Amino acid sequence: MQHASPAPAGSSPVVELRGLHKSFGALEVLKGISFAAREGQVISLIGSSGSGKSTLLRCINMLEIPDRGDVLIDGEAIKLRGTGASRQIADEAQLRRIRSELGMVFQSFNLWAHMTVLQNVMEVPLVVQGRQRDEVEMEARAMLDKVGIGSKTDAYPSQLSGGQQQRAAIARALCINPRVMLFDEPTSALDPELEVEVLRVIKVLADEGRSMVLVTHDMEFARSVSDWVIFLHQGRIEEEGTPDDVFGATKSARLRQFLNAANHT
Amino acid sequence: MIEDIGFWFSYLTNGKHLTWYASFQFTIFAALMGGALAVIFGLAGATMKNSRFMPLRLVGSIYSSIVRGVPDVLFFLFFPLAFEQAVEWVVATQVCSPEAIAAQTAAWPPCREANWFLGTTEYLLLASVSLGLVYGAFATNVIHGALRSVPAGQLEAARAYGMSHSQVLWRIHVRQMWVYALPGLSNVWMLIIKATSLLSLLQIADIVLWADRLGAPNFLPAVGLVHEDWRWRYYLVLFVFYILVTWLSEKGFEAIMRRVGKGILSEARA
């Protein structure tokens, strides 16, 4: 697949952020962030808590609406109107279409509790994308097999371990055939022994050449899985580069300090 | 002995008793219809209370706070009468000629053509709507609270995957809300069942009215069996009826709870 291959000249990045600003009340969380993810690229966002990395990720699918700046998916800007804190979605239909191609995986899984695992995975393809049931069910079962919980299709989320739930959530994201996958600290709510199984699945997806933006506190994992690492500090990009550069030849003193602290926890 | 049984059988199946038995349908109809309307009004009220649009929010809040405070007996008397006269007033503005108004001797309605005669069916419907309105205000509060209990993350996930507002509302939010609403709604349902004993206030010959009539002492052989005051026996039958309904309702709510609680309630595990 297209892993780490440069995008063909002229094609748009899968995700592009231009000058994002976001404040919650008086607190300015994002202070002008821009980056672009090419097809097949895995970008990790790292930084201490409160650095704005989750907010940034949530701006990509407009779970948070940025006060300033634009988000482009495949070169198409998500339409917003108004300014500052009162900025809102200008075109709900456009946003729904774009959202149905962004596979988000949450820290707390957020599987729908009243549906079985299989129903969770089939819901969006059937209801939002309007695809054929037979085709979707086949694909959903294949995805659940792929993440290693093919035997749990009829279980409810509450009957699964955290690691199994998160893998089901990843299958849910995969089954929409996402243009890009967004991971918001996917292993933070898991016990260490369950973390491994989820990380292994994400690694497989990265190696397949899926485009991903990943918020993580796991430096070792960020290093092994990413094509590009972005270190956020107080709402700004403090340092970015290839994993080897960012972790091996750290330039910023703040990043060095952060990595030291992360290593000791 | 056989004769005794034969006598009591024919007494308990005489015309008046059969009418009494038939009148149970009014009570059951009013309860079911009132209950369904209460849930519908409750859903409407709760969504209004959650609305992003200020005036709707206000209507929802006023409805749930004011109507809950009005005594149900009073509302039962007020609403059907007010509704009837409002309809008559509207009709009167259309059909009453000045001559007809001049010819009318009674204070109300304005002319004879505007008179709306209400039979048992109409009163029953009005009674159901009254029940729905009064207990819908309670249901509004119950459902409003239940909607807030649904984990926000699951709603966010639905939005993040491109579901529309109404898809999020009906497929995730309302669907999961029932688990939190049912205990409260079962209380509301029991109150509705109790309130059906007020049907006789609306000149519906319901089970309470008939129990009263049949149990009243009779000293005239021409009218029927001569007996003293038997009302308590008839009331006892009503007690048993209401207890039976309560028991059935409990069973019903348990079954619904098992269904909507699948995956959400811990009892549904294993």
PDB file of N, CA and C in Angstrom, chain B residues 26 29-30 33 37 76 79-81 83-84 87-88 115-131 199 202-204:
ATOM      1  N   PHE B  26     -64.179   1.113  30.079  1.00  0.00           N
ATOM      2  CA  PHE B  26     -63.917   2.563  30.110  1.00  0.00           C
ATOM      3  C   PHE B  26     -62.664   2.851  30.916  1.00  0.00           C
ATOM      4  N   PHE B  29     -59.622   1.551  29.050  1.00  0.00           N
ATOM      5  CA  PHE B  29     -59.329   2.413  27.920  1.00  0.00           C
ATOM      6  C   PHE B  29     -58.696   3.722  28.389  1.00  0.00           C
ATOM      7  N   ALA B  30     -59.311   4.341  29.405  1.00  0.00           N
ATOM      8  CA  ALA B  30     -58.796   5.633  29.888  1.00  0.00           C
ATOM      9  C   ALA B  30     -57.363   5.493  30.390  1.00  0.00           C
ATOM     10  N   MET B  33     -54.999   4.782  27.195  1.00  0.00           N
ATOM     11  CA  MET B  33     -54.932   5.973  26.349  1.00  0.00           C
ATOM     12  C   MET B  33     -54.235   7.106  27.111  1.00  0.00           C
ATOM     13  N   LEU B  37     -50.711   8.822  26.070  1.00  0.00           N
ATOM     14  CA  LEU B  37     -50.622  10.271  25.864  1.00  0.00           C
ATOM     15  C   LEU B  37     -49.624  10.902  26.834  1.00  0.00           C
ATOM     16  N   PHE B  76     -59.376  17.610  35.952  1.00  0.00           N
ATOM     17  CA  PHE B  76     -60.335  16.695  35.362  1.00  0.00           C
ATOM     18  C   PHE B  76     -61.667  17.393  35.125  1.00  0.00           C
ATOM     19  N   PHE B  79     -60.656  20.809  32.454  1.00  0.00           N
ATOM     20  CA  PHE B  79     -60.230  20.693  31.063  1.00  0.00           C
ATOM     21  C   PHE B  79     -61.364  20.311  30.103  1.00  0.00           C
ATOM     22  N   PRO B  80     -62.127  19.230  30.382  1.00  0.00           N
ATOM     23  CA  PRO B  80     -63.175  18.874  29.422  1.00  0.00           C
ATOM     24  C   PRO B  80     -64.200  19.981  29.261  1.00  0.00           C
ATOM     25  N   LEU B  81     -64.555  20.648  30.354  1.00  0.00           N
ATOM     26  CA  LEU B  81     -65.537  21.723  30.298  1.00  0.00           C
ATOM     27  C   LEU B  81     -64.991  22.890  29.478  1.00  0.00           C
ATOM     28  N   PHE B  83     -62.646  22.809  27.295  1.00  0.00           N
ATOM     29  CA  PHE B  83     -62.483  22.398  25.906  1.00  0.00           C
ATOM     30  C   PHE B  83     -63.822  22.445  25.177  1.00  0.00           C
ATOM     31  N   GLU B  84     -64.854  21.896  25.832  1.00  0.00           N
ATOM     32  CA  GLU B  84     -66.182  21.862  25.228  1.00  0.00           C
ATOM     33  C   GLU B  84     -66.659  23.279  24.904  1.00  0.00           C
ATOM     34  N   VAL B  87     -64.741  24.953  22.062  1.00  0.00           N
ATOM     35  CA  VAL B  87     -65.190  24.479  20.755  1.00  0.00           C
ATOM     36  C   VAL B  87     -66.526  25.131  20.406  1.00  0.00           C
ATOM     37  N   GLU B  88     -67.439  25.169  21.387  1.00  0.00           N
ATOM     38  CA  GLU B  88     -68.752  25.763  21.129  1.00  0.00           C
ATOM     39  C   GLU B  88     -68.623  27.245  20.761  1.00  0.00           C
ATOM     40  N   ASN B 115     -74.548  24.169  19.962  1.00  0.00           N
ATOM     41  CA  ASN B 115     -74.477  23.231  21.085  1.00  0.00           C
ATOM     42  C   ASN B 115     -73.757  21.955  20.658  1.00  0.00           C
ATOM     43  N   TRP B 116     -72.824  21.517  21.492  1.00  0.00           N
ATOM     44  CA  TRP B 116     -72.079  20.298  21.198  1.00  0.00           C
ATOM     45  C   TRP B 116     -72.436  19.277  22.258  1.00  0.00           C
ATOM     46  N   PHE B 117     -73.132  18.245  21.829  1.00  0.00           N
ATOM     47  CA  PHE B 117     -73.523  17.233  22.801  1.00  0.00           C
ATOM     48  C   PHE B 117     -72.405  16.215  22.965  1.00  0.00           C
ATOM     49  N   LEU B 118     -71.994  16.014  24.201  1.00  0.00           N
ATOM     50  CA  LEU B 118     -70.912  15.063  24.462  1.00  0.00           C
ATOM     51  C   LEU B 118     -71.481  13.769  25.015  1.00  0.00           C
ATOM     52  N   GLY B 119     -71.178  12.657  24.351  1.00  0.00           N
ATOM     53  CA  GLY B 119     -71.579  11.347  24.843  1.00  0.00           C
ATOM     54  C   GLY B 119     -70.441  10.711  25.614  1.00  0.00           C
ATOM     55  N   THR B 120     -70.640   9.458  25.996  1.00  0.00           N
ATOM     56  CA  THR B 120     -69.617   8.753  26.766  1.00  0.00           C
ATOM     57  C   THR B 120     -68.280   8.694  26.018  1.00  0.00           C
ATOM     58  N   THR B 121     -68.343   8.425  24.701  1.00  0.00           N
ATOM     59  CA  THR B 121     -67.111   8.323  23.925  1.00  0.00           C
ATOM     60  C   THR B 121     -66.321   9.622  23.985  1.00  0.00           C
ATOM     61  N   GLU B 122     -67.016  10.741  23.764  1.00  0.00           N
ATOM     62  CA  GLU B 122     -66.335  12.038  23.782  1.00  0.00           C
ATOM     63  C   GLU B 122     -65.756  12.317  25.166  1.00  0.00           C
ATOM     64  N   TYR B 123     -66.562  12.061  26.187  1.00  0.00           N
ATOM     65  CA  TYR B 123     -66.062  12.310  27.542  1.00  0.00           C
ATOM     66  C   TYR B 123     -64.859  11.425  27.869  1.00  0.00           C
ATOM     67  N   LEU B 124     -64.928  10.201  27.368  1.00  0.00           N
ATOM     68  CA  LEU B 124     -63.835   9.274  27.620  1.00  0.00           C
ATOM     69  C   LEU B 124     -62.546   9.786  26.972  1.00  0.00           C
ATOM     70  N   LEU B 125     -62.685  10.280  25.741  1.00  0.00           N
ATOM     71  CA  LEU B 125     -61.508  10.819  25.059  1.00  0.00           C
ATOM     72  C   LEU B 125     -60.982  12.046  25.795  1.00  0.00           C
ATOM     73  N   LEU B 126     -61.907  12.909  26.205  1.00  0.00           N
ATOM     74  CA  LEU B 126     -61.475  14.110  26.935  1.00  0.00           C
ATOM     75  C   LEU B 126     -60.822  13.729  28.257  1.00  0.00           C
ATOM     76  N   ALA B 127     -61.381  12.705  28.911  1.00  0.00           N
ATOM     77  CA  ALA B 127     -60.795  12.246  30.166  1.00  0.00           C
ATOM     78  C   ALA B 127     -59.382  11.724  29.931  1.00  0.00           C
ATOM     79  N   SER B 128     -59.210  10.972  28.844  1.00  0.00           N
ATOM     80  CA  SER B 128     -57.883  10.429  28.532  1.00  0.00           C
ATOM     81  C   SER B 128     -56.894  11.551  28.266  1.00  0.00           C
ATOM     82  N   VAL B 129     -57.357  12.560  27.519  1.00  0.00           N
ATOM     83  CA  VAL B 129     -56.465  13.680  27.230  1.00  0.00           C
ATOM     84  C   VAL B 129     -56.112  14.412  28.534  1.00  0.00           C
ATOM     85  N   SER B 130     -57.109  14.567  29.429  1.00  0.00           N
ATOM     86  CA  SER B 130     -56.829  15.215  30.722  1.00  0.00           C
ATOM     87  C   SER B 130     -55.772  14.429  31.487  1.00  0.00           C
ATOM     88  N   LEU B 131     -55.978  13.110  31.551  1.00  0.00           N
ATOM     89  CA  LEU B 131     -54.990  12.263  32.235  1.00  0.00           C
ATOM     90  C   LEU B 131     -53.624  12.434  31.590  1.00  0.00           C
ATOM     91  N   LEU B 199     -63.309   8.842  36.746  1.00  0.00           N
ATOM     92  CA  LEU B 199     -64.084   8.962  35.503  1.00  0.00           C
ATOM     93  C   LEU B 199     -65.534   9.375  35.739  1.00  0.00           C
ATOM     94  N   LEU B 202     -66.904  12.813  35.217  1.00  0.00           N
ATOM     95  CA  LEU B 202     -67.246  13.297  33.882  1.00  0.00           C
ATOM     96  C   LEU B 202     -68.503  12.598  33.368  1.00  0.00           C
ATOM     97  N   GLN B 203     -69.400  12.247  34.258  1.00  0.00           N
ATOM     98  CA  GLN B 203     -70.664  11.600  33.902  1.00  0.00           C
ATOM     99  C   GLN B 203     -70.471  10.360  33.050  1.00  0.00           C
ATOM    100  N   ILE B 204     -69.320   9.700  33.226  1.00  0.00           N
ATOM    101  CA  ILE B 204     -69.153   8.405  32.594  1.00  0.00           C
ATOM    102  C   ILE B 204     -69.615   7.369  33.611  1.00  0.00           C
TER     103      ILE B 204
END
